[in-house]
Coordinates of C-alpha atoms in Angstrom, one line a residue:
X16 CA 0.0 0.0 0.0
X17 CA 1.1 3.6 -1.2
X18 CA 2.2 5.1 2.2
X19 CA 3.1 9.5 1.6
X20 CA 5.7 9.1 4.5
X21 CA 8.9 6.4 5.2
X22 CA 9.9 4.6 8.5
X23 CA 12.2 7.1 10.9
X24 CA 14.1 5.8 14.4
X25 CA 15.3 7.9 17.4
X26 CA 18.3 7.4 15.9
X27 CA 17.9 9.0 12.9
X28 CA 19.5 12.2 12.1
X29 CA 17.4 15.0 10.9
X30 CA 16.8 15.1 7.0
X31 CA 15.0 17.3 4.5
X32 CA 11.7 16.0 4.6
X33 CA 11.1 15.6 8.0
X34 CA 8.2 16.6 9.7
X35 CA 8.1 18.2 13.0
X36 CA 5.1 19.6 15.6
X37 CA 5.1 21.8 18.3
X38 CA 2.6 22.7 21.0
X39 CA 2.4 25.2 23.4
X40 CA 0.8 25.8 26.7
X41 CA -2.7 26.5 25.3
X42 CA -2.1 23.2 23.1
X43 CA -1.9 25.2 19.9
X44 CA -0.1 22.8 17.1
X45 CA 2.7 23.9 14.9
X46 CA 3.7 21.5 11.7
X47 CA 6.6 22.0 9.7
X48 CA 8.3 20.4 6.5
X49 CA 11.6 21.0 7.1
X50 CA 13.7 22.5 3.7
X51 CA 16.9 22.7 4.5
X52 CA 19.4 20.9 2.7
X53 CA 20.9 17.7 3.8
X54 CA 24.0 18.8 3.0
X55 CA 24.3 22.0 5.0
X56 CA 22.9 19.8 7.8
X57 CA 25.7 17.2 7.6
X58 CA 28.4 20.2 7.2
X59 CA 26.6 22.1 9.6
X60 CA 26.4 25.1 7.0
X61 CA 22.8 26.2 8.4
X62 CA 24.2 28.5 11.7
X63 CA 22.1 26.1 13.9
X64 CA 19.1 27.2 12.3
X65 CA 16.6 24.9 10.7
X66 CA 14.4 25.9 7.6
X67 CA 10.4 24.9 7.2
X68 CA 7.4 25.3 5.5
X69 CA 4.2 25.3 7.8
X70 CA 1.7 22.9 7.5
X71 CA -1.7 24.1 8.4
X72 CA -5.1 22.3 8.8
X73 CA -7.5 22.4 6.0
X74 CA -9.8 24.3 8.2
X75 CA -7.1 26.8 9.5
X76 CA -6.2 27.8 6.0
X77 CA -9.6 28.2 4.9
X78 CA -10.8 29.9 7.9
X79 CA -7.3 32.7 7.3
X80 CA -6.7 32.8 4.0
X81 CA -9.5 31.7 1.4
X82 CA -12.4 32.8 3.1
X83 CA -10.7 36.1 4.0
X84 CA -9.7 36.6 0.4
X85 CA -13.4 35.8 -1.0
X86 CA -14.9 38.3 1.9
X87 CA -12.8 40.9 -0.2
X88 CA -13.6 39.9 -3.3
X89 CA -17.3 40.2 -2.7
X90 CA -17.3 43.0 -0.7
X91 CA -15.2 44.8 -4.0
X92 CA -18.0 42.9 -6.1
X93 CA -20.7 44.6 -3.8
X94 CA -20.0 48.0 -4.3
X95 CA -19.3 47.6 -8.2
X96 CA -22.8 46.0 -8.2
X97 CA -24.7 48.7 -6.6
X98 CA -22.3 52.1 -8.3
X99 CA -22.9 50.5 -11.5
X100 CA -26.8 50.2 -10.9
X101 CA -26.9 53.7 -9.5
X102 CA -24.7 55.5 -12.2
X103 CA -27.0 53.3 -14.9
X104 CA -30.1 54.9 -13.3
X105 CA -28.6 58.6 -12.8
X106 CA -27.8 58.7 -16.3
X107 CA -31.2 57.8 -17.4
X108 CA -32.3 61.1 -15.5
X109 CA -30.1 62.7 -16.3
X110 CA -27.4 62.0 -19.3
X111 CA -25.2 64.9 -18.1
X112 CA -24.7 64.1 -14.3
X113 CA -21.4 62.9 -13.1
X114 CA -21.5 59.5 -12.5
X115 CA -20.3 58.2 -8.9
X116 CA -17.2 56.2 -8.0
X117 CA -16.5 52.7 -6.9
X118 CA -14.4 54.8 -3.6
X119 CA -17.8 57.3 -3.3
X120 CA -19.8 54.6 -3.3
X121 CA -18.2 52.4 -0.8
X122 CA -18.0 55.9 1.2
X123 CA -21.9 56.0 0.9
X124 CA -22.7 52.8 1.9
X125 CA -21.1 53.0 5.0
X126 CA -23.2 56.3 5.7
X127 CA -26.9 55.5 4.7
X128 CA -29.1 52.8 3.6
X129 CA -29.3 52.0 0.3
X130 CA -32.6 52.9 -0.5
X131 CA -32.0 56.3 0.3
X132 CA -28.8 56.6 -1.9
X133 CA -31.1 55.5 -4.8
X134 CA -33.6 57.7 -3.1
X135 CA -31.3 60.8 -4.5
X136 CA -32.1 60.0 -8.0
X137 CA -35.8 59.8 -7.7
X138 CA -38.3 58.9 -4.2
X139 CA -40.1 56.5 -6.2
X140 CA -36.7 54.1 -7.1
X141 CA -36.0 51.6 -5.3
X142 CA -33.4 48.8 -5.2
X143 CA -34.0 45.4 -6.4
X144 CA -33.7 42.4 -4.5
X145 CA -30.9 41.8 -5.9
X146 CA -29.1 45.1 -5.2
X147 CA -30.2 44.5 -2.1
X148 CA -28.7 41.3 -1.7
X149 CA -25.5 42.8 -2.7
X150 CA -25.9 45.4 0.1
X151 CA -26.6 42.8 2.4
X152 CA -23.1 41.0 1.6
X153 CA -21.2 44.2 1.8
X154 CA -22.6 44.6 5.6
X155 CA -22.3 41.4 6.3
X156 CA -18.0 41.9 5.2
X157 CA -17.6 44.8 7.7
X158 CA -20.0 43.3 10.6
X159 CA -17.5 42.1 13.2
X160 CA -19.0 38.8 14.9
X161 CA -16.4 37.3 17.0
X162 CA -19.1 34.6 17.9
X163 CA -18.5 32.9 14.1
X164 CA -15.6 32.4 12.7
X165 CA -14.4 34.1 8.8
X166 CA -15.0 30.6 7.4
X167 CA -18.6 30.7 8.5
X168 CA -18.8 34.3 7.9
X169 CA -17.7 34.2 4.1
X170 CA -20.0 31.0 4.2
X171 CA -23.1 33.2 5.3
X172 CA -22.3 35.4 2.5
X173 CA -22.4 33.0 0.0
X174 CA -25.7 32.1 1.2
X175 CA -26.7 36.0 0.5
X176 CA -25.6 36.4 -2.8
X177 CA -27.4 33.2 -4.0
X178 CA -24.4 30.9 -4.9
X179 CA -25.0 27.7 -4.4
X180 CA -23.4 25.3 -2.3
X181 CA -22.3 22.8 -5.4
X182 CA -20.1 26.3 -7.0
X183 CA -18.7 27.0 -3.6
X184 CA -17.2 23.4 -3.0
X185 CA -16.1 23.2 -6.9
X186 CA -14.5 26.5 -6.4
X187 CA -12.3 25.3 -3.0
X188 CA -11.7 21.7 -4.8
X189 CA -10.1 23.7 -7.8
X190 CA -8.0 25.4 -5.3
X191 CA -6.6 22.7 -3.8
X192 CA -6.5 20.9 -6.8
X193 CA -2.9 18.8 -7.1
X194 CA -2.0 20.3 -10.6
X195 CA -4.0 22.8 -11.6
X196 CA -5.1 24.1 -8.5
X197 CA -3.0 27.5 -6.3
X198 CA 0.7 27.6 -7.0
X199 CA 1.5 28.6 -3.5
X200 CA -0.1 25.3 -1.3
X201 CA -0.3 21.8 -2.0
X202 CA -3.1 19.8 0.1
X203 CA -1.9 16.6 2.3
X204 CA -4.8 13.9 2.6
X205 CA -3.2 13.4 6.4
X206 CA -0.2 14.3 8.3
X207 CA 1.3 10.9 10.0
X208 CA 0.5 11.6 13.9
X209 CA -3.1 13.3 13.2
X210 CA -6.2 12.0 12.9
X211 CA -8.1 14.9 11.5
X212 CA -8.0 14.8 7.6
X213 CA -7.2 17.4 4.9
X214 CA -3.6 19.7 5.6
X215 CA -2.6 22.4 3.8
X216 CA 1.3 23.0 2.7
X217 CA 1.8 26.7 2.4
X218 CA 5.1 27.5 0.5
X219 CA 5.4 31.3 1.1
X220 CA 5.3 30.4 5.1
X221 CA 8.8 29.6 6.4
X222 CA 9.8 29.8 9.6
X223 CA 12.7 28.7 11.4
X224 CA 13.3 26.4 14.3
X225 CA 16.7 26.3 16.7
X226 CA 18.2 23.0 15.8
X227 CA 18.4 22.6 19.9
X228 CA 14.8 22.5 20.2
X229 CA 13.8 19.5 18.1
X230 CA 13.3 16.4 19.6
X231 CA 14.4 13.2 17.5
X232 CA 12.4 11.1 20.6
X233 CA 9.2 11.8 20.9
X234 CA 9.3 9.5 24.4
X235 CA 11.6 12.5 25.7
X236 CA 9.8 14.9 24.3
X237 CA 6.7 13.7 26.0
X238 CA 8.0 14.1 29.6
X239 CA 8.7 17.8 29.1
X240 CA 6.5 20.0 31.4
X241 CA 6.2 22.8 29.2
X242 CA 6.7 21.8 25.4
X243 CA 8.2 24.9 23.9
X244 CA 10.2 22.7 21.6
X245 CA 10.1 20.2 18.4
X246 CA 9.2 16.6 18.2
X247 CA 9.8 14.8 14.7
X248 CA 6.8 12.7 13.7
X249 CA 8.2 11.5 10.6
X250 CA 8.9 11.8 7.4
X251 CA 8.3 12.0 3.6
X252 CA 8.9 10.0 1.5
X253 CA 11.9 10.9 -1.2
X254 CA 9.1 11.2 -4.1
X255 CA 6.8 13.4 -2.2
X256 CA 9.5 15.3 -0.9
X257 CA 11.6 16.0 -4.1
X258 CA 8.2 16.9 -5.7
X259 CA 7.6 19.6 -2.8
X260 CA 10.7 21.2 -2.9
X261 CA 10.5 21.4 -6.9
X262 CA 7.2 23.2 -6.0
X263 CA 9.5 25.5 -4.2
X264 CA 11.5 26.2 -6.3
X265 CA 9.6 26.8 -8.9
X266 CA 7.6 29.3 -7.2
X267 CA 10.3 31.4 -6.1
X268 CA 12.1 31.5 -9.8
X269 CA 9.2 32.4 -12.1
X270 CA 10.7 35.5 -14.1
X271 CA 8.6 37.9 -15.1
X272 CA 8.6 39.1 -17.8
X273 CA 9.1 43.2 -19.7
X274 CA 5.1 44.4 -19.6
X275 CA 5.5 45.7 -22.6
X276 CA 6.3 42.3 -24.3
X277 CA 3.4 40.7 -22.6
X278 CA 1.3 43.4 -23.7
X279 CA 2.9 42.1 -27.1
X280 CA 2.0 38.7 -26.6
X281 CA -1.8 39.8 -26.0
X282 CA -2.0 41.8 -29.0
X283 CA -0.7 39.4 -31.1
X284 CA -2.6 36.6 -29.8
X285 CA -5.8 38.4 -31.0
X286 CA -4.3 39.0 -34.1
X287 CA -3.1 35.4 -34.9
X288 CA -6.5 34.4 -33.7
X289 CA -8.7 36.7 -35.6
X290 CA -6.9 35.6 -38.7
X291 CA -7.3 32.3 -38.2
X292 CA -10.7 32.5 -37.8
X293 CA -11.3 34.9 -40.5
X294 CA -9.7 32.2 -42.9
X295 CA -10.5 28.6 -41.2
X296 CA -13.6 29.3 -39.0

């Protein structure tokens, strides 16, 4: 059977690949990858420091990252929504009227309701349900409810702007999605140690560990009264490892390009295409 991670003693010495957890008084976990090269390690070329990438639960990184970026995105999406609505009516009143911006309208919003802002153009307009879903969604970003948590808030406004459950999952399965899914993370089914399933690798989060502080023996480990240090859990396997530090790599090489040659690229993609389908289609 296909087993992610490899069989690691005590007596091991600490590799790439490793895995290693921490928790501290208030039993909050951190999980590492660790990065740095074997060979500094055996030279000892890494100033006692060790290199990793942090290792999050599913949950966590939806909760700070996903869900935090979609709150953003449909809050930006709210106010487009209701300016362009507006500035579509306004004109209709009145062709010559300066239109309102994106920034005025978030400005506005924070100020009034909505159907008095569309109240300025005429008493008898009012918003439609779904402008007024879309002001619903842009409260809903700014309320503070430390009772839920950003995970359940972006869920709640979801729910608002009508998008249905089967999008939403599609949306976070394409994320995490091995190839084609976010450049910067790489879902884990499991994490040897855990029981919970679903981790999230996150490649732009390094941190580093005192070489001092990690614990080889988890039995020692176990015994210390405060665990402000290490334990290693285990350990990748060489295929899974190579792949994520290739990941790595990769990431943090891209070279951009001039934007004026991209802008090239662009242009003459339309013009290679319109030609083909002016003569082929």
């Amino acid at each position: 059977m296909f087993s992610p991670f490899q069989q690691v003693k005590e007596t091991d010495k600490l590799c790439q690949g490793d895995i290693v957890a921490s928790a501290d008084l208030h039993g909050a976990d951190q999980i590492g990858m660790i990065i740095t090269a074997d060979c500094d390690l055996d030279k000892s070329k890494h100033g006692g420091l060790i290199s990793a990438i942090r290792i999050v639960s599913i949950n966590q990184y939806l909760n700070d990252v996903w869900s935090r970026e979609q709150i953003h995105q449909y809050r930006e999406q709210s106010i487009k929504e209701i300016a362009n609505a507006f500035n579509s009516q306004l004109l209709k009143t009145n062709p010559h009227k300066q239109i309102v911006s994106f920034g005025e309208m978030e400005r506005w919003l924070k100020s009034v309701e909505i159907s008095d802002i569309f109240a300025e153009i005429s008493s008898e307009l009012k918003p439609n349900k779904n402008l007024l879903n879309y002001y619903q969604a842009f409260m809903q970003c700014d309320l503070e409810e430390p009772s839920i948590s950003d995970l359940q808030r972006c869920f709640k406004i979801t729910k608002i702007l009508n998008k249905s459950e089967k999008n939403v999952r599609r949306s976070i399965e394409q994320l995490l999605h091995h190839s084609n899914g976010r450049s910067d993370i790489m879902f884990l089914p499991y994490i040897v140690g855990y029981s919970d399933i679903g981790f999230v690798l996150k490649f732009r989060d390094i941190f580093s560990i005192s070489e001092g502080s990690i614990y080889l023996d988890s039995l020692e480990y176990s015994k210390l009264l405060e665990k402000s240090g290490f334990v290693r859990l285990g350990r990748f396997n060489d295929n899974l490892k190579y792949g994520i530090v290739q990941r790595l790599a990769i990431l943090f090489s891209r070279i951009g390009l001039e934007e004026f040659f991209e802008e090239e690229m662009g242009a003459g993609n339309e013009l290679a295409l319109d030609k083909i389908f002016a003569e082929e289609y």
